[in-house]
Coordinates of C-alpha atoms in Angstrom, one line a residue:
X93 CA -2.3 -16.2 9.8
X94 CA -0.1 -18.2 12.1
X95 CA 2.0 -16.1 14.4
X96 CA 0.9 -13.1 13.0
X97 CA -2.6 -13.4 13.4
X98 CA -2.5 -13.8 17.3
X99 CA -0.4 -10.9 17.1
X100 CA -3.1 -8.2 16.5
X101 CA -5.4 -7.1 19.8
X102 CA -8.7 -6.7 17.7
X103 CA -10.6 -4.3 19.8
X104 CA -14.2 -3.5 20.4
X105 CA -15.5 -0.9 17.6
X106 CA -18.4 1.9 19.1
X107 CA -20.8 2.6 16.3
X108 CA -23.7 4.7 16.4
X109 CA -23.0 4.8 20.1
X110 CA -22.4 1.2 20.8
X111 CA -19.7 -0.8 21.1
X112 CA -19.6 -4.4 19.0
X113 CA -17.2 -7.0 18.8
X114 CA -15.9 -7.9 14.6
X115 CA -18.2 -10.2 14.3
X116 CA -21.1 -8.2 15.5
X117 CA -20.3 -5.5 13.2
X118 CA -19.9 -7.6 10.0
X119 CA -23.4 -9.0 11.0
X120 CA -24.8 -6.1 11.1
X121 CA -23.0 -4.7 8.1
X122 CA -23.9 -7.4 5.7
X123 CA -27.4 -6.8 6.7
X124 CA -27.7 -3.2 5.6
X125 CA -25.9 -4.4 2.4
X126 CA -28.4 -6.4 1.7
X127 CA -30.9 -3.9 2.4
X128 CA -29.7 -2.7 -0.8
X129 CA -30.5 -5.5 -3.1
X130 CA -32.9 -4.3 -5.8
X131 CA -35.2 -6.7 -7.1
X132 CA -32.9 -7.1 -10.3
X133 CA -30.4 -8.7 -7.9
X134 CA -28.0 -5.5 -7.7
X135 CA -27.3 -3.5 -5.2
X136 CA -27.1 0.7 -5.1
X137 CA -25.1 2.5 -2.6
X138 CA -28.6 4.0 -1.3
X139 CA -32.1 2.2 -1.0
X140 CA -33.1 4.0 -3.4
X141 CA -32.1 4.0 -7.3
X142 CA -31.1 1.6 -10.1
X143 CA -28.7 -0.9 -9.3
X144 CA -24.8 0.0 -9.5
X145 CA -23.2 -2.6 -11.4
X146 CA -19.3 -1.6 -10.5
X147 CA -20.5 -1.6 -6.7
X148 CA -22.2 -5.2 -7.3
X149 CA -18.8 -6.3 -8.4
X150 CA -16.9 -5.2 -5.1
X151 CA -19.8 -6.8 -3.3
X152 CA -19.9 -10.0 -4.9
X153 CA -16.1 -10.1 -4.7
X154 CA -16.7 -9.0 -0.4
X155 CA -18.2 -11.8 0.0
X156 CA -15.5 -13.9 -1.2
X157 CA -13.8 -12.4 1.5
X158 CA -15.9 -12.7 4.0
X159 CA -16.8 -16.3 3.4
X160 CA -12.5 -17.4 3.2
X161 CA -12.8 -15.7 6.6
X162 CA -15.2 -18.0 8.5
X163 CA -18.6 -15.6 7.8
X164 CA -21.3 -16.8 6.3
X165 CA -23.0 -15.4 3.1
X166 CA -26.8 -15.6 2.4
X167 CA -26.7 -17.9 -0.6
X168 CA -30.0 -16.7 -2.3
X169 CA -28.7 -13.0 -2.6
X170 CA -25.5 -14.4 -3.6
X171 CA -27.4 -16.3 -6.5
X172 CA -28.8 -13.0 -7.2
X173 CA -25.8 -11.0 -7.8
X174 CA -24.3 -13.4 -9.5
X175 CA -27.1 -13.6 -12.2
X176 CA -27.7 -9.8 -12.2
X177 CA -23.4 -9.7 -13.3
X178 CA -24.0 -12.4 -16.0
X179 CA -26.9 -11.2 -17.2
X180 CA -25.6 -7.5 -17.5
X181 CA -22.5 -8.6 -18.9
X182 CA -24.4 -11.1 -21.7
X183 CA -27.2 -8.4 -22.7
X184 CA -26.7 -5.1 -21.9
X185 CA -25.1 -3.1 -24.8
X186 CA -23.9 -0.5 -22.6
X187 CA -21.5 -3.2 -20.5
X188 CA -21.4 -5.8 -23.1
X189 CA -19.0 -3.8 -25.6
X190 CA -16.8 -3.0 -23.0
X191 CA -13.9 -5.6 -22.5
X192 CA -12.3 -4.0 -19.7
X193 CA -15.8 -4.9 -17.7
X194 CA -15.9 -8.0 -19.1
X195 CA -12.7 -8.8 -17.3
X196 CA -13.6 -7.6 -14.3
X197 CA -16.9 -9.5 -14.7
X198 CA -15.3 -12.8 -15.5
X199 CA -12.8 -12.7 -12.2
X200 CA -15.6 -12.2 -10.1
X201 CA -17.6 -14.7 -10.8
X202 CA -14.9 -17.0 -11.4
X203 CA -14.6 -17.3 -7.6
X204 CA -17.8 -18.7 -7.3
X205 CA -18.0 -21.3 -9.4
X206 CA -19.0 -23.9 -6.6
X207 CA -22.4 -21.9 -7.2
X208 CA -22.2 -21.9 -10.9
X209 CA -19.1 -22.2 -13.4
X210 CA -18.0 -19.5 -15.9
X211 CA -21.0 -20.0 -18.9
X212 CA -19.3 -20.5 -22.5
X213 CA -20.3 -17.0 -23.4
X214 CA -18.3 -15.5 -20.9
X215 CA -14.9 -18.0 -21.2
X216 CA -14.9 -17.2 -24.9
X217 CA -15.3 -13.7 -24.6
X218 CA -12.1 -13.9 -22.4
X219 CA -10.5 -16.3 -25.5
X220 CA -11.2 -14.1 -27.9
X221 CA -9.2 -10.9 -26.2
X222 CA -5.7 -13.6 -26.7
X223 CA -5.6 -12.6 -30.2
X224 CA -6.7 -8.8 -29.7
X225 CA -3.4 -7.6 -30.1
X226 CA -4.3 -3.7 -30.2
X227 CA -6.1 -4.1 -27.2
X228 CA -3.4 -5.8 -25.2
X229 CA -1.0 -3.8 -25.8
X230 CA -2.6 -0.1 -25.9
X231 CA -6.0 -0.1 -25.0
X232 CA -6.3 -2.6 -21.9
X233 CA -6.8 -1.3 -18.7
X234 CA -3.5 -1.9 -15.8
X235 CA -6.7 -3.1 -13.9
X236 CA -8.2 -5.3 -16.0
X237 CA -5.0 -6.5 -17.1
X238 CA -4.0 -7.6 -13.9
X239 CA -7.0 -9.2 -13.0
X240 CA -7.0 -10.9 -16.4
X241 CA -3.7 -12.4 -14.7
X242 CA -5.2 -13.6 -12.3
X243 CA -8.1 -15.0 -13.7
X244 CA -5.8 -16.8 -16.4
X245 CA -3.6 -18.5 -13.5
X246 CA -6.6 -19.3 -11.5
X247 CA -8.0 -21.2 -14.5
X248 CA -5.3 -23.2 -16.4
X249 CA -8.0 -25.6 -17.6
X250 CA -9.7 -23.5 -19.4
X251 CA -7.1 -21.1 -20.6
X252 CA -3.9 -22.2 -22.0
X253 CA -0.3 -21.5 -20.5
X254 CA 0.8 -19.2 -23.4
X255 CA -2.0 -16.8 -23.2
X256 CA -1.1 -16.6 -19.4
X257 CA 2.8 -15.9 -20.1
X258 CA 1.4 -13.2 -23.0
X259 CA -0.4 -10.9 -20.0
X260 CA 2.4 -11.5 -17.6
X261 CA 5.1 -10.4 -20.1
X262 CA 2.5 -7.8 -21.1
X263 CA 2.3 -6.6 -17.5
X264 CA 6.3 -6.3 -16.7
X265 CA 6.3 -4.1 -20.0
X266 CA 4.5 -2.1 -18.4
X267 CA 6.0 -1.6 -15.1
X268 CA 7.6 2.3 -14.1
X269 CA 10.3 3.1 -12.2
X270 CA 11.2 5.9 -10.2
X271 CA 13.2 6.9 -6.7
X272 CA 11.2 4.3 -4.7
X273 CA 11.3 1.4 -6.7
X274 CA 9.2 -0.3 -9.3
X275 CA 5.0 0.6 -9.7
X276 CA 2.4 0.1 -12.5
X277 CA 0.7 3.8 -13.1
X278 CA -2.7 4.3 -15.0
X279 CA -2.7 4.4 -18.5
X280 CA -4.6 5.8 -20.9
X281 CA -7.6 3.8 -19.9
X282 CA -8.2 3.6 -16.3
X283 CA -11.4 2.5 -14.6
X284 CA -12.2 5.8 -11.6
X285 CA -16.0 3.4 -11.3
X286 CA -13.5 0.8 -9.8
X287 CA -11.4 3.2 -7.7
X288 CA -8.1 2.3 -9.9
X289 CA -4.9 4.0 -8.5
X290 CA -0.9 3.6 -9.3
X291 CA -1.2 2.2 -5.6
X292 CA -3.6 -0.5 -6.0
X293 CA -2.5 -1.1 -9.5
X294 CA 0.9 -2.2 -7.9
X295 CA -1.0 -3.7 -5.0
X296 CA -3.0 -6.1 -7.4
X297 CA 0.5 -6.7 -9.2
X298 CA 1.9 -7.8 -6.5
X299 CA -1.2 -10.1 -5.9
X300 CA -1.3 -11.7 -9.4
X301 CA 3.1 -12.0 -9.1
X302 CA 2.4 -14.2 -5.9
X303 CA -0.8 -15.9 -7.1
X304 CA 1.5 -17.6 -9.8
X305 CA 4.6 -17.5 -7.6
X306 CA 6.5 -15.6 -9.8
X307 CA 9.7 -14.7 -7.5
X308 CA 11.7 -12.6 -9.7
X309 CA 13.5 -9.7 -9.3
X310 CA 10.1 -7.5 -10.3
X311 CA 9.5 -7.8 -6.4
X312 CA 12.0 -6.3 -4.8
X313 CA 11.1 -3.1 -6.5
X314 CA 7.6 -3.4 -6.0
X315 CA 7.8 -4.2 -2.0
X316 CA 9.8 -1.2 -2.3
X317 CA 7.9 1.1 -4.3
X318 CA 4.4 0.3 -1.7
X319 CA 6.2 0.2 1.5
X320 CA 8.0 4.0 0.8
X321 CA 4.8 4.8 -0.4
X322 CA 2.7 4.6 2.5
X323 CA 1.8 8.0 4.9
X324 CA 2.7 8.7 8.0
X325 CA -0.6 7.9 9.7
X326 CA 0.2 4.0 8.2
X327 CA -2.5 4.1 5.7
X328 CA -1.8 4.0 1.5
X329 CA -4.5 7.6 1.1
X330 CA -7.6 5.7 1.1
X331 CA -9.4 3.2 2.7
X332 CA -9.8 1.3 -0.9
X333 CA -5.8 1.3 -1.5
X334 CA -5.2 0.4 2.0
X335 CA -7.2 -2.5 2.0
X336 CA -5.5 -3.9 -1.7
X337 CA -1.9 -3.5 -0.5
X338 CA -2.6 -5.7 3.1
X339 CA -4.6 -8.2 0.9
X340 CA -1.3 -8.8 -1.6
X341 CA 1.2 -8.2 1.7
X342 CA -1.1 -11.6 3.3
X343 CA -1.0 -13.1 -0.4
X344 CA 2.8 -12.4 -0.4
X345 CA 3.7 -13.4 3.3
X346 CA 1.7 -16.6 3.2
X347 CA 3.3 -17.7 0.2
X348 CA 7.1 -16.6 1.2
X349 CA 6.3 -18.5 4.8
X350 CA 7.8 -15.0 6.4
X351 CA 5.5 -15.8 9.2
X352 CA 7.2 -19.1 10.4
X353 CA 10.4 -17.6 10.0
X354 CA 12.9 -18.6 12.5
X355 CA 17.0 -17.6 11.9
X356 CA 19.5 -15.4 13.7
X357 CA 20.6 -12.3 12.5
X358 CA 23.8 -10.8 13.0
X359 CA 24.9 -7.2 11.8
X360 CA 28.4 -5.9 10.9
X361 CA 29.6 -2.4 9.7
X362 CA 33.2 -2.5 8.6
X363 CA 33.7 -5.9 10.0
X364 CA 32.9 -5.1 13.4
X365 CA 29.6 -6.4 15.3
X366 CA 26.9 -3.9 15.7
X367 CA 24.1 -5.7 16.3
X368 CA 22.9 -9.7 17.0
X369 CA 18.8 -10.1 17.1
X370 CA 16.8 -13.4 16.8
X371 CA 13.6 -14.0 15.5
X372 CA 10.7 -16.1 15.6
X373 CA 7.2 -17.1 15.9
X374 CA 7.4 -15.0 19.2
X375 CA 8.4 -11.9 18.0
X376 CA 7.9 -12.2 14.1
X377 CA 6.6 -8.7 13.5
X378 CA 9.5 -7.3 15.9
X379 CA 11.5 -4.1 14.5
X380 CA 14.8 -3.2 15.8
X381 CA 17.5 -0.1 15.3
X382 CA 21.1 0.2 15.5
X383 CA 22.3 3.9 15.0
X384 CA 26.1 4.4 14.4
X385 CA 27.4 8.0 14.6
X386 CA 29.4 9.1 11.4
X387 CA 32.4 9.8 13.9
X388 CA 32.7 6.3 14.3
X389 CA 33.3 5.7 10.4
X390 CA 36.1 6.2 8.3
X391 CA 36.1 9.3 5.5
X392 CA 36.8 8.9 2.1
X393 CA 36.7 4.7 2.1
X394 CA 34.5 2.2 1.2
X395 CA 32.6 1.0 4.5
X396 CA 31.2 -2.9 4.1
X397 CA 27.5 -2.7 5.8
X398 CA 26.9 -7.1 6.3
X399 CA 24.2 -9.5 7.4
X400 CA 24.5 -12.9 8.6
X401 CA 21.3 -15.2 8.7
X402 CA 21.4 -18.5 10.5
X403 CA 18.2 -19.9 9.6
X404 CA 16.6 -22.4 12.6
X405 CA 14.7 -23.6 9.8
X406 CA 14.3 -24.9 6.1
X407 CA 12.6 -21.6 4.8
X408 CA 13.5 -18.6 3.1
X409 CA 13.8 -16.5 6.4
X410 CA 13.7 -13.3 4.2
X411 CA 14.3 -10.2 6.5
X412 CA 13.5 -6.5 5.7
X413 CA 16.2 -3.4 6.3
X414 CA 16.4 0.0 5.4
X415 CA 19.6 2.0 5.3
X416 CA 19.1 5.7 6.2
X417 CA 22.5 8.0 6.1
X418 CA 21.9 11.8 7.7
X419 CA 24.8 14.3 6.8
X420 CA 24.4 18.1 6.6
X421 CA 26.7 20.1 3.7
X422 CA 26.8 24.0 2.9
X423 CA 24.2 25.0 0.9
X424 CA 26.1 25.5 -2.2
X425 CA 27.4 22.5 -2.4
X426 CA 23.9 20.4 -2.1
X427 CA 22.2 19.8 -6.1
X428 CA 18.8 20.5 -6.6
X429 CA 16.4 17.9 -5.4
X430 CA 15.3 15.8 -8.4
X431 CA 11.7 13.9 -8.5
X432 CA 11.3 13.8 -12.6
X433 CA 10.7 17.3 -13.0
X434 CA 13.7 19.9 -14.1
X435 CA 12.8 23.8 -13.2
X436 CA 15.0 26.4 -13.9
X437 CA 14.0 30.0 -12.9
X438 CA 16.0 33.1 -13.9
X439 CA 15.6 36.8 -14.2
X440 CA 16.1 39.5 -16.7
X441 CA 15.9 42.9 -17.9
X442 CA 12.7 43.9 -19.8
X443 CA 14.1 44.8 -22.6
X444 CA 16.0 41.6 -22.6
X445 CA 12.7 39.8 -24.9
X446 CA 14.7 36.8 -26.1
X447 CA 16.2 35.9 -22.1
X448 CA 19.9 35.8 -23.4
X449 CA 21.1 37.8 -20.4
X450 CA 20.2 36.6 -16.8
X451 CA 20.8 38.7 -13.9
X452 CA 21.8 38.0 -10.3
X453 CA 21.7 41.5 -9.3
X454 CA 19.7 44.5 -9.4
X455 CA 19.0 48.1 -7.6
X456 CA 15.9 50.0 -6.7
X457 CA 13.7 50.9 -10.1
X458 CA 14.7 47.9 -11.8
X459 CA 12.0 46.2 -14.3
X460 CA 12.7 42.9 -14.4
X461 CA 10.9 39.9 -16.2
X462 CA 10.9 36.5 -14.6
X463 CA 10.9 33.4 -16.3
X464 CA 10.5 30.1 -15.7
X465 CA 11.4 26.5 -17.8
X466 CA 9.8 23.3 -16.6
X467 CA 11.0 19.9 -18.4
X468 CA 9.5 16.6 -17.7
X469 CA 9.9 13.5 -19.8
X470 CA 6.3 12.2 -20.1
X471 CA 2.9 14.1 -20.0
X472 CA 1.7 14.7 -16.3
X473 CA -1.6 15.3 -14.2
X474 CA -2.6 17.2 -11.5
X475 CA 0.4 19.4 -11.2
X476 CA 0.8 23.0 -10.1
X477 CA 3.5 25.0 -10.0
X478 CA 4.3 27.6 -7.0
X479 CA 6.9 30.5 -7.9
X480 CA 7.6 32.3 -4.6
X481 CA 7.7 36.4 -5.1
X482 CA 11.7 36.9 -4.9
X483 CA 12.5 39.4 -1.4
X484 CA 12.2 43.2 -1.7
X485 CA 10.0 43.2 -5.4
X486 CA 6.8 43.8 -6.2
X487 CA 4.7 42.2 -8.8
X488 CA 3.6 44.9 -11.9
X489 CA 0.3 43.8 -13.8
X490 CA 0.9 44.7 -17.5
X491 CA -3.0 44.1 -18.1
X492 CA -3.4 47.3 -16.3
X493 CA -2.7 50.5 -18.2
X494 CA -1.7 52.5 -15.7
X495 CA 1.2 50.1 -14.4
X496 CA 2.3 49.3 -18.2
X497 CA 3.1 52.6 -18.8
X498 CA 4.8 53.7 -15.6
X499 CA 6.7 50.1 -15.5
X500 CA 7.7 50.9 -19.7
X501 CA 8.3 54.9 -18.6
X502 CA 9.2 55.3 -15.8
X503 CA 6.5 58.3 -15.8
X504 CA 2.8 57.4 -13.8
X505 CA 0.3 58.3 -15.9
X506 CA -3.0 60.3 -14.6
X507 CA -6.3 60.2 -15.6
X508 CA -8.4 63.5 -15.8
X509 CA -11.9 63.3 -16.4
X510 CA -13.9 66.3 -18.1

């Protein structure tokens, strides 16, 4: 990309012991790929085995890649993939009945079609799912979905213009939103053989948003949502979810023009000057930080925080800030922390079965029972719970006799064996 491109010091990579420049690697990359090409024209992540038709998809559709980036691709394996997808998703009953694949088929070889265009089979297969309304709206993968977006505002020949605006409305339905902003979660279907995550859900949203240059206000809360969501290391968790979010971020800063931006910015916190930066072609990717102690603002009053752009140019000029306030209170004073979970834990007596009577005190011999309430709006995964041992108890196992009875009693009971 201009001015952003030249920006990036691509160094040498050592593999097995070597060093290789990009180019070398992807050379010899795509030839251990193909390697893998059964005879059938699919290709299995070993040499040995059936062919993987989910991996043939992400092949077909790296090579896309590749070839937009200058590399070239070996046209007859190309041929063969492509016939090995059509001909999987036209015959084979385990594929064919599944609509979600047929999707994902029909985008992928949709970007080929200077090798061969979409066969009738396939375009009214994808016709046929406009008046599937159960599907649509319950049953659809966010994947599929999304790249059924895509495919119908790549394609406005062959699909019509209201069966495009149907999946786009269908999609912002389905958009979540939490404390970082706006993201599009699994759903009951979701596709693990195509490595579908919230992340690259929202990734491929963002994608299909810029493909038809929707500029709403659906973005801002999605540019949020990925940006807060990345780790500390830079990466999104995985390779996979990495590589989706810098593909719609290229998608995204291409279209916006961000990288010829060219303006003046000029920064002002309770109408005095805190900071003036410029950018531009130069220094496009350039961050900068003012830092105001709280000393130096007033308490108890409304505090204007302002921006002034003076664009050098016709464009957008968008710019990028983030606002972080650091204060300390006393520790009563500070509400629990709040991520879309509630969990309340109290304690009580044992006798107390029906918890009407917490305590907040208690002396040496006590039995208490602890319990704990967990509320969350919506069904959740994955999640675990950690209740820390309060200070100065120990934990009594009523499974065990011995400890019932003593905990119950008072009395520890002994065992005599005749």
């Amino acid at each position: 990309m201009e001015n952003i491109g030249d920006k990036f010091e691509l160094k040498k990579i050592e593999y097995e012991n070597q060093t290789y420049t990009i180019d070398e690697l992807v050379e010899i990359g795509l030839n251990k790929i193909y390697q893998n090409q059964k005879n059938d024209g699919g290709f299995n992540y070993y040499s040995y085995g059936q062919s993987n038709f989910y991996l043939t998809l992400h092949l077909v559709n790296t090579f896309k890649d590749l070839q937009k980036a200058g590399y070239e691709i070996d046209k007859y394996r190309l041929e063969k993939a492509y016939n090995f997808l059509e001909n999987k998703i036209n015959h084979d009953y385990h594929i064919y009945d599944n609509k979600n694949t047929v999707i994902l088929t029909a985008y992928t070889l949709s970007q080929w079609q200077n090798i061969k265009p979409l066969s009738k089979i396939l375009t009214d297969r994808i016709k046929a799912i406009e008046w599937n309304e159960k599907f649509i709206l319950e049953d659809i993968s966010n994947t599929s979905l999304v790249y059924l977006a895509m495919l119908l505002t790549d394609n406005p020949k062959i699909f019509n213009f209201n069966y495009k605006q149907k999946i786009y409305n269908t999609l912002e339905n389905r958009i979540e939103i939490d404390s970082r902003g706006s993201y599009l979660s699994k759903n009951k279907t979701w596709i693990w053989q195509y490595y579908e995550t919230p992340i690259k859900n929202t990734a491929l949203l963002l994608k299909a948003l810029t493909k038809d240059k929707r500029d709403n206000a659906i973005l801002d809360g999605i540019m949020r949502w990925l940006l807060r969501s990345r780790n500390k290391d830079g990466a999104w968790g995985s390779t996979n979810n990495t590589l989706s979010i810098i593909d719609a971020f290229t998608d995204y800063l291409l279209w916006q023009e961000e990288n010829k931006s060219d303006f003046e910015l000029k920064v002002a916190l309770d109408n005095k000057k805190i900071g003036n930066f410029s950018y531009g072609p130069a220094n496009i990717l350039q961050q900068d930080t003012i830092v105001m102690p709280l000393n130096e603002m007033q308490f108890n009053a409304m505090t204007p925080l302002e921006f002034n752009r003076i664009n050098r140019n016709k464009l957008n000029n968008n710019f990028y800030y983030d606002v972080s306030l650091k204060y300390f209170l006393p520790i009563d004073t500070v509400p629990p922390r709040d991520e879309g979970f509630t969990i309340t834990r109290e304690l009580y007596a044992l006798d107390d079965e029906e918890y009407k009577y917490p305590i907040t005190s208690a002396k040496v011999g006590d039995v208490l029972r602890g319990h704990i309430k967990i509320i969350t709006p919506k069904a959740r995964n994955f999640v675990a719970i950690e209740d820390f041992i309060p200070a100065g108890v120990e934990l009594i196992n009523f499974n065990l006799n011995t400890e019932s009875e003593e905990a119950l009693t008072g009395k520890k009971s002994i065992n005599k064996n005749t």
